[in-house]
């Protein structure tokens, strides 16, 4: 390789300076490497510039994704591909795979996961939320109890409108564990207002252990329950999961082993 002339070295420093000034830090760092690669592989000028900017674009995308994931507050790093469909015969795999295409976000459809504890409702909600964040959407995960508590606190502190705007913002809102804890007095009405303002605008995933027929009882107020269901179900995919609890699987295997050992000992 020939020794760079003074002016080339100066130009190189200026180029680095431009990249730093424009805050293209990753491209600035990669510059010597890309220039070397361009020389050794006889890359065209276009190819070298494309390679350099591609590095910056990839780093920016990774930073943006990390920031969306921080905002989303997902409780676990689960993805849809972590879900073992064979272990849960109670879930319609085709339906879940279709949801994972995220087409439901386009028409602001909702998703309801209904089923007993341990069947994977939270895991599937988190998996869809993660896919949405990875696809560039703003996502927020919360539980029904947490949402009620946040709204209650906001009302007391005179921040109700800000709180409602916050829950209206995300392209996808996940409300987990509806029905596990009784919602406090104003909780049902806060939840209704959140659902109502998102209605036909952006998607909500809601997971619950309460069968839809029993919602009136769960809310203590049949009118609010009916109004909420009306908005939620107007455009929605309901995924009923009626299968074995995955959480209890290990216990069941353990219990079966014990039972077999005892039986072998007795006979
Ligand atoms: P739910 O919200 O319905 O109570 P979760 O989604 O929290 O259930 O699942 C309970 C636990 O079992 C979690 O640790 C989850 O990762 C695991 N789990 C549930 N279903 C599956 C599955 N089909 N494949 C892999 N792990 C599962
Ligand atoms: Mg759960």
Coordinates of C-alpha atoms and ligand atoms in Angstrom, one line a residue:
X1 CA 0.0 0.0 0.0
X2 CA 1.4 3.4 -0.9
X3 CA 2.0 6.0 1.8
X4 CA -0.9 8.4 1.9
X5 CA 0.1 12.0 0.9
X6 CA -0.2 14.8 3.4
X7 CA -3.4 16.1 1.8
X8 CA -4.9 12.6 1.9
X9 CA -4.2 12.3 5.6
X10 CA -5.7 15.8 6.1
X11 CA -8.7 14.8 4.1
X12 CA -9.1 11.7 6.2
X13 CA -9.0 13.8 9.4
X14 CA -11.6 16.1 7.9
X15 CA -13.9 13.3 7.0
X16 CA -13.7 11.9 10.5
X17 CA -14.4 15.4 11.7
X18 CA -17.5 15.7 9.5
X19 CA -18.8 12.3 10.8
X20 CA -18.2 13.4 14.4
X21 CA -19.9 16.8 13.8
X22 CA -22.9 15.1 12.4
X23 CA -22.9 12.7 15.4
X24 CA -22.4 9.6 13.2
X25 CA -20.1 8.1 15.9
X26 CA -20.4 4.5 14.7
X27 CA -19.5 5.5 11.1
X28 CA -16.6 7.6 12.4
X29 CA -15.3 4.6 14.4
X30 CA -15.7 2.2 11.4
X31 CA -14.1 4.6 8.9
X32 CA -10.5 3.2 9.1
X33 CA -11.8 -0.3 8.8
X34 CA -14.1 0.4 5.9
X35 CA -11.4 2.3 4.0
X36 CA -9.0 -0.6 4.5
X37 CA -11.7 -3.0 3.3
X38 CA -12.4 -0.8 0.3
X39 CA -8.7 -0.8 -0.7
X40 CA -8.0 -4.5 -0.2
X41 CA -11.3 -5.6 -1.9
X42 CA -11.2 -2.9 -4.6
X43 CA -14.7 -1.8 -3.7
X44 CA -16.3 1.0 -5.7
X45 CA -16.7 4.4 -4.1
X46 CA -20.5 3.8 -4.0
X47 CA -20.0 0.4 -2.3
X48 CA -17.7 1.8 0.3
X49 CA -20.0 4.7 1.1
X50 CA -22.9 2.4 1.3
X51 CA -21.0 0.1 3.7
X52 CA -20.0 3.0 6.0
X53 CA -23.5 4.4 6.2
X54 CA -25.0 0.9 6.6
X55 CA -23.0 0.5 9.8
X56 CA -24.4 3.8 11.2
X57 CA -28.0 2.8 10.2
X58 CA -27.7 -0.6 11.9
X59 CA -26.3 1.0 15.1
X60 CA -29.1 3.6 15.1
X61 CA -31.7 1.0 14.6
X62 CA -30.3 -1.1 17.5
X63 CA -30.3 2.0 19.8
X64 CA -33.9 2.8 18.8
X65 CA -35.0 -0.8 19.4
X66 CA -33.3 -0.8 22.8
X67 CA -35.1 2.4 23.7
X68 CA -38.5 1.1 22.6
X69 CA -37.9 -2.1 24.6
X70 CA -37.0 0.0 27.7
X71 CA -40.2 2.0 27.3
X72 CA -42.3 -1.2 26.8
X73 CA -41.5 -2.6 30.3
X74 CA -41.9 -6.2 29.1
X75 CA -41.6 -8.4 32.2
X76 CA -39.6 -11.2 30.4
X77 CA -37.5 -11.4 27.2
X78 CA -40.0 -14.0 25.7
X79 CA -40.6 -14.2 21.9
X80 CA -43.3 -16.1 20.1
X81 CA -40.6 -18.7 18.9
X82 CA -40.0 -19.6 22.6
X83 CA -43.6 -20.8 22.9
X84 CA -43.8 -24.6 22.7
X85 CA -47.0 -25.2 20.8
X86 CA -46.7 -29.0 21.2
X87 CA -46.8 -28.5 25.0
X88 CA -50.0 -26.5 24.8
X89 CA -52.6 -28.3 22.7
X90 CA -55.2 -25.8 24.0
X91 CA -53.9 -23.0 21.8
X92 CA -54.6 -22.6 18.1
X93 CA -51.1 -22.3 16.6
X94 CA -52.3 -21.1 13.2
X95 CA -54.2 -18.2 14.9
X96 CA -51.2 -17.2 17.0
X97 CA -48.8 -17.3 14.0
X98 CA -51.3 -15.1 12.1
X99 CA -51.3 -12.7 15.0
X100 CA -47.5 -12.7 14.9
X101 CA -47.6 -11.1 11.5
X102 CA -48.9 -8.0 13.3
X103 CA -51.6 -7.4 10.7
X104 CA -54.0 -6.8 13.6
X105 CA -52.2 -3.5 14.3
X106 CA -53.2 -2.1 10.9
X107 CA -56.9 -2.1 11.6
X108 CA -56.5 -1.4 15.4
X109 CA -57.9 -4.8 16.2
X110 CA -57.7 -6.1 19.7
X111 CA -56.5 -9.5 21.0
X112 CA -58.0 -11.3 24.0
X113 CA -56.3 -14.2 25.7
X114 CA -58.8 -16.0 27.9
X115 CA -57.8 -19.0 30.0
X116 CA -56.9 -20.4 33.4
X117 CA -53.5 -19.6 35.0
X118 CA -50.3 -21.0 33.6
X119 CA -51.5 -21.7 30.1
X120 CA -49.2 -19.1 28.5
X121 CA -51.4 -16.0 28.2
X122 CA -48.6 -13.6 29.5
X123 CA -46.0 -15.4 27.4
X124 CA -48.0 -15.0 24.1
X125 CA -48.8 -11.3 25.0
X126 CA -45.2 -10.6 25.6
X127 CA -44.2 -12.4 22.5
X128 CA -46.5 -10.3 20.3
X129 CA -45.5 -7.1 22.1
X130 CA -41.9 -7.9 21.5
X131 CA -42.5 -8.6 17.8
X132 CA -44.3 -5.2 17.5
X133 CA -41.4 -3.4 19.2
X134 CA -39.0 -5.1 16.9
X135 CA -41.1 -4.0 13.9
X136 CA -40.7 -0.4 15.1
X137 CA -44.0 0.2 17.0
X138 CA -44.4 1.8 20.3
X139 CA -45.5 -0.8 22.8
X140 CA -46.4 -0.6 26.5
X141 CA -47.0 -3.5 28.9
X142 CA -48.9 -3.3 32.1
X143 CA -51.3 -5.3 34.3
X144 CA -54.9 -4.3 35.0
X145 CA -54.1 -3.7 38.7
X146 CA -51.1 -1.5 37.8
X147 CA -53.1 0.5 35.3
X148 CA -55.9 1.0 37.8
X149 CA -53.3 2.1 40.5
X150 CA -51.5 4.5 38.0
X151 CA -54.9 6.1 37.0
X152 CA -56.0 6.4 40.6
X153 CA -52.8 8.1 41.6
X154 CA -53.0 10.4 38.6
X155 CA -56.5 11.4 39.5
X156 CA -55.5 12.3 43.0
X157 CA -52.5 14.3 41.8
X158 CA -54.5 16.2 39.2
X159 CA -52.8 14.5 36.3
X160 CA -55.7 12.6 34.9
X161 CA -55.6 14.0 31.4
X162 CA -51.8 13.3 31.1
X163 CA -52.4 9.8 32.3
X164 CA -55.1 9.1 29.7
X165 CA -52.8 10.6 27.0
X166 CA -50.1 8.2 28.2
X167 CA -52.3 5.1 27.8
X168 CA -53.6 6.4 24.4
X169 CA -50.1 6.8 23.0
X170 CA -48.7 3.3 22.4
X171 CA -49.5 1.6 19.1
X172 CA -49.9 -1.6 21.1
X173 CA -51.0 -1.6 24.8
X174 CA -50.9 -4.9 26.7
X175 CA -53.1 -5.2 29.8
X176 CA -52.3 -8.4 31.6
X177 CA -54.1 -10.3 34.4
X178 CA -57.5 -8.8 34.2
X179 CA -59.7 -10.5 36.8
X180 CA -56.9 -11.9 39.0
X181 CA -57.3 -9.1 41.5
X182 CA -60.6 -7.2 42.1
X183 CA -60.2 -3.7 40.6
X184 CA -60.7 -1.0 43.2
X185 CA -63.8 1.2 43.0
X186 CA -62.6 3.6 40.2
X187 CA -60.4 0.9 38.6
X188 CA -63.1 -0.5 36.3
X189 CA -64.0 3.0 35.1
X190 CA -60.4 3.9 34.5
X191 CA -59.9 0.7 32.5
X192 CA -63.1 1.5 30.5
X193 CA -61.8 5.0 29.7
X194 CA -58.5 3.6 28.5
X195 CA -60.2 1.0 26.3
X196 CA -62.7 3.6 25.0
X197 CA -60.2 6.2 23.9
X198 CA -58.1 3.5 22.1
X199 CA -61.2 2.1 20.4
X200 CA -60.7 2.0 16.6
X201 CA -57.4 3.9 16.9
X202 CA -54.9 1.5 18.3
X203 CA -54.7 -2.2 19.4
X204 CA -54.9 -3.5 22.9
X205 CA -54.0 -7.1 24.0
X206 CA -55.9 -8.1 27.1
X207 CA -55.4 -11.3 29.0
X208 CA -57.8 -12.6 31.5
X209 CA -58.8 -15.7 33.5
X210 CA -62.4 -14.6 33.5
X211 CA -64.6 -16.1 30.8
X212 CA -66.3 -13.4 28.8
X213 CA -69.7 -14.4 30.1
X214 CA -68.6 -13.7 33.6
X215 CA -67.2 -10.2 33.1
X216 CA -70.2 -8.5 34.6
X217 CA -69.5 -10.2 37.9
X218 CA -65.8 -9.5 37.7
X219 CA -66.4 -5.8 37.4
X220 CA -69.2 -5.5 39.9
X221 CA -70.8 -3.2 37.3
X222 CA -72.7 -4.9 34.5
X223 CA -73.1 -1.7 32.5
X224 CA -69.3 -0.9 32.5
X225 CA -68.5 -4.5 31.7
X226 CA -70.9 -4.6 28.8
X227 CA -69.7 -1.2 27.4
X228 CA -66.1 -2.3 27.7
X229 CA -66.7 -5.7 26.0
X230 CA -68.6 -3.9 23.3
X231 CA -65.5 -1.8 22.4
X232 CA -63.0 -4.6 22.9
X233 CA -64.8 -7.3 20.9
X234 CA -66.1 -5.1 18.0
X235 CA -62.8 -5.8 16.2
X236 CA -61.0 -8.5 18.0
X237 CA -59.4 -11.9 17.9
X238 CA -60.3 -14.0 20.9
X239 CA -57.8 -16.7 21.8
X240 CA -59.3 -19.1 24.3
X241 CA -56.6 -21.3 25.8
X242 CA -58.1 -24.3 27.6
X243 CA -55.2 -26.6 28.3
X244 CA -52.9 -27.8 31.0
X245 CA -50.9 -25.4 33.1
X246 CA -47.3 -25.2 31.9
X247 CA -46.3 -23.9 35.4
X248 CA -47.6 -27.1 37.0
X249 CA -46.0 -29.4 34.3
X250 CA -42.7 -29.8 36.3
X251 CA -44.7 -30.5 39.4
X252 CA -46.8 -33.1 37.6
X253 CA -43.7 -34.8 36.1
X254 CA -42.2 -34.8 39.6
X255 CA -45.4 -36.2 41.1
X256 CA -45.6 -38.9 38.4
X257 CA -42.0 -39.9 39.1
X258 CA -42.7 -40.1 42.8
X259 CA -45.9 -42.1 42.2
X260 CA -44.0 -44.6 39.9
X261 CA -41.2 -45.0 42.5
X262 CA -43.7 -45.6 45.2
X263 CA -45.6 -48.1 43.1
X264 CA -42.3 -49.9 42.2
X265 CA -41.4 -50.1 45.8
X266 CA -44.7 -51.5 46.9
X267 CA -45.0 -54.2 44.2
Ligands
LIG1 P1 -50.4 -17.3 32.2 O1 -50.2 -15.9 31.9 O2 -51.5 -17.9 31.3 O3 -50.7 -17.6 33.7 P2 -47.7 -17.6 31.6 O4 -47.6 -17.1 30.2 O5 -47.2 -16.7 32.6 O6 -49.1 -18.1 31.9 O7 -46.8 -19.0 31.6 C1 -46.4 -19.6 32.8 C2 -45.0 -20.1 32.7 O8 -45.0 -21.2 31.9 C3 -44.1 -19.1 32.1 O9 -42.8 -19.2 32.7 C4 -44.0 -19.4 30.6 O10 -42.8 -19.1 30.1 C5 -44.2 -20.9 30.7 N1 -45.0 -21.4 29.6 C6 -46.4 -21.4 29.5 N2 -46.8 -22.0 28.3 C7 -45.6 -22.3 27.6 C8 -45.4 -23.0 26.4 N3 -46.4 -23.4 25.6 N4 -44.1 -23.1 26.0 C9 -43.1 -22.7 26.8 N5 -43.3 -22.1 28.0 C10 -44.5 -21.9 28.4
LIG2 MG1 -50.1 -14.4 33.3

